[in-house]
Coordinates of C-alpha atoms in Angstrom, one line a residue:
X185 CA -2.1 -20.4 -53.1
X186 CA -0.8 -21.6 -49.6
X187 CA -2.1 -19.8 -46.4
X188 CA 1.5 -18.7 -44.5
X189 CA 1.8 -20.3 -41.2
X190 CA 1.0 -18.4 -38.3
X191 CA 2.7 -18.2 -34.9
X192 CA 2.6 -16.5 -31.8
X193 CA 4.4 -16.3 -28.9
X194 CA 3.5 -15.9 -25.5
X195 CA 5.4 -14.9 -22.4
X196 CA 4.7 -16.4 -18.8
X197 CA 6.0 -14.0 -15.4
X198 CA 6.8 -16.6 -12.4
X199 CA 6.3 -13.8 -9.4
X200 CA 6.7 -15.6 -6.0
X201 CA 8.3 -12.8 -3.9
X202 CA 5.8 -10.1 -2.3
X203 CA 6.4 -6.4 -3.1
X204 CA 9.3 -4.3 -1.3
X205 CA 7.7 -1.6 0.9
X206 CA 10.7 0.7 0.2
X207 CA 9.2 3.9 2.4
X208 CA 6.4 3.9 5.2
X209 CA 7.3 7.3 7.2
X210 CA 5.1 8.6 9.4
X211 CA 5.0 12.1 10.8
X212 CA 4.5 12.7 13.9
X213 CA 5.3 9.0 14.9
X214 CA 4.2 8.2 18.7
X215 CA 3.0 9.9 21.2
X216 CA 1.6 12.9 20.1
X217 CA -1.0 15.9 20.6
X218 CA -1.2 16.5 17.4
X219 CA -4.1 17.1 15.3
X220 CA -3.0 15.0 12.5
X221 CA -0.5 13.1 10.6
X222 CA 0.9 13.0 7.4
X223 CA 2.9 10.2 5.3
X224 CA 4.8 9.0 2.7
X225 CA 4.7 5.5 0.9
X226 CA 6.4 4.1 -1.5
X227 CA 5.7 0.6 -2.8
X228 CA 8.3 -1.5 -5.4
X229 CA 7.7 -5.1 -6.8
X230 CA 10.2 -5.5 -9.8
X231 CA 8.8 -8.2 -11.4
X232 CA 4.8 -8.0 -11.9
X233 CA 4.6 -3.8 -10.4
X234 CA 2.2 -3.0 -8.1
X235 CA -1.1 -3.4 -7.6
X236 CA -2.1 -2.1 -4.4
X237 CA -0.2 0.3 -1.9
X238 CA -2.5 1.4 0.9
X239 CA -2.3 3.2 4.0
X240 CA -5.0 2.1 6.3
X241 CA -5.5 3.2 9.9
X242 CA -7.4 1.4 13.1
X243 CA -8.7 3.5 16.4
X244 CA -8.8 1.6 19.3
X245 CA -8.1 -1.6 17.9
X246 CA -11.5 -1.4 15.5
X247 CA -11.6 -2.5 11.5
X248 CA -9.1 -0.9 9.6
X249 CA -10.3 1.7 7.3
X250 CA -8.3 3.4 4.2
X251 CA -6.7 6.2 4.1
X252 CA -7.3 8.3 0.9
X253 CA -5.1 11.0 1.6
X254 CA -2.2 12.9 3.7
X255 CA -2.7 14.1 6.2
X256 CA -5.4 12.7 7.9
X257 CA -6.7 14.4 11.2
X258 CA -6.7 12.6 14.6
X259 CA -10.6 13.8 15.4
X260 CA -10.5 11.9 18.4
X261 CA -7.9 11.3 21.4
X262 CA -6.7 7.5 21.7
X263 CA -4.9 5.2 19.9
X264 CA -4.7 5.0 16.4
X265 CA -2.7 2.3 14.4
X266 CA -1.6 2.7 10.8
X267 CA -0.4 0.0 8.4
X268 CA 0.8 0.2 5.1
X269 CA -0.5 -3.1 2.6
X270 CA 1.5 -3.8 -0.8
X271 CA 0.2 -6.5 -3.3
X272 CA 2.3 -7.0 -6.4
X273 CA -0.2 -7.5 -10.0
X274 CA 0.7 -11.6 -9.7
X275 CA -1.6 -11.0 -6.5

């Protein structure tokens, strides 16, 4: 008896354009006295999806740290700096 042959098929993804950051809105935006601030991100990449949508936030022009959740309270007075980072899954 003869074995069948066997074949697979594999598919390769060519992802060369960064993700879309379709929404970063930030509330209050500004000057502020407020006690905290709340967001809303969406991130889209419509080849490979997304990996990685972050918030992150800097005070006074120190590392960046993440944000895990909204919103996040100002503690301190001074000037805080948020940025949003999208990496799609082809990295």
């Amino acid at each position: 008896m003869e074995d069948s042959p066997v074949s697979a098929d594999t598919t390769t993804i060519v992802d060369n354009v960064s993700p879309a950051i379709a929404t970063f809105t930030l509330n209050p935006e500004g000057l502020t006295n407020a006690n905290e601030v709340s967001f809303i991100k969406t991130c889209t990449d419509e080849k490979s999806g997304i990996a990685i949508c972050d918030v992150e936030v800097s005070y006074e022009n120190g590392v960046y740290s993440n944000v895990t959740s909204s919103p996040y309270s100002l503690t301190t007075d001074g000037n805080y700096v948020f940025r949003l980072t999208a990496i799609d899954n082809s990295g």
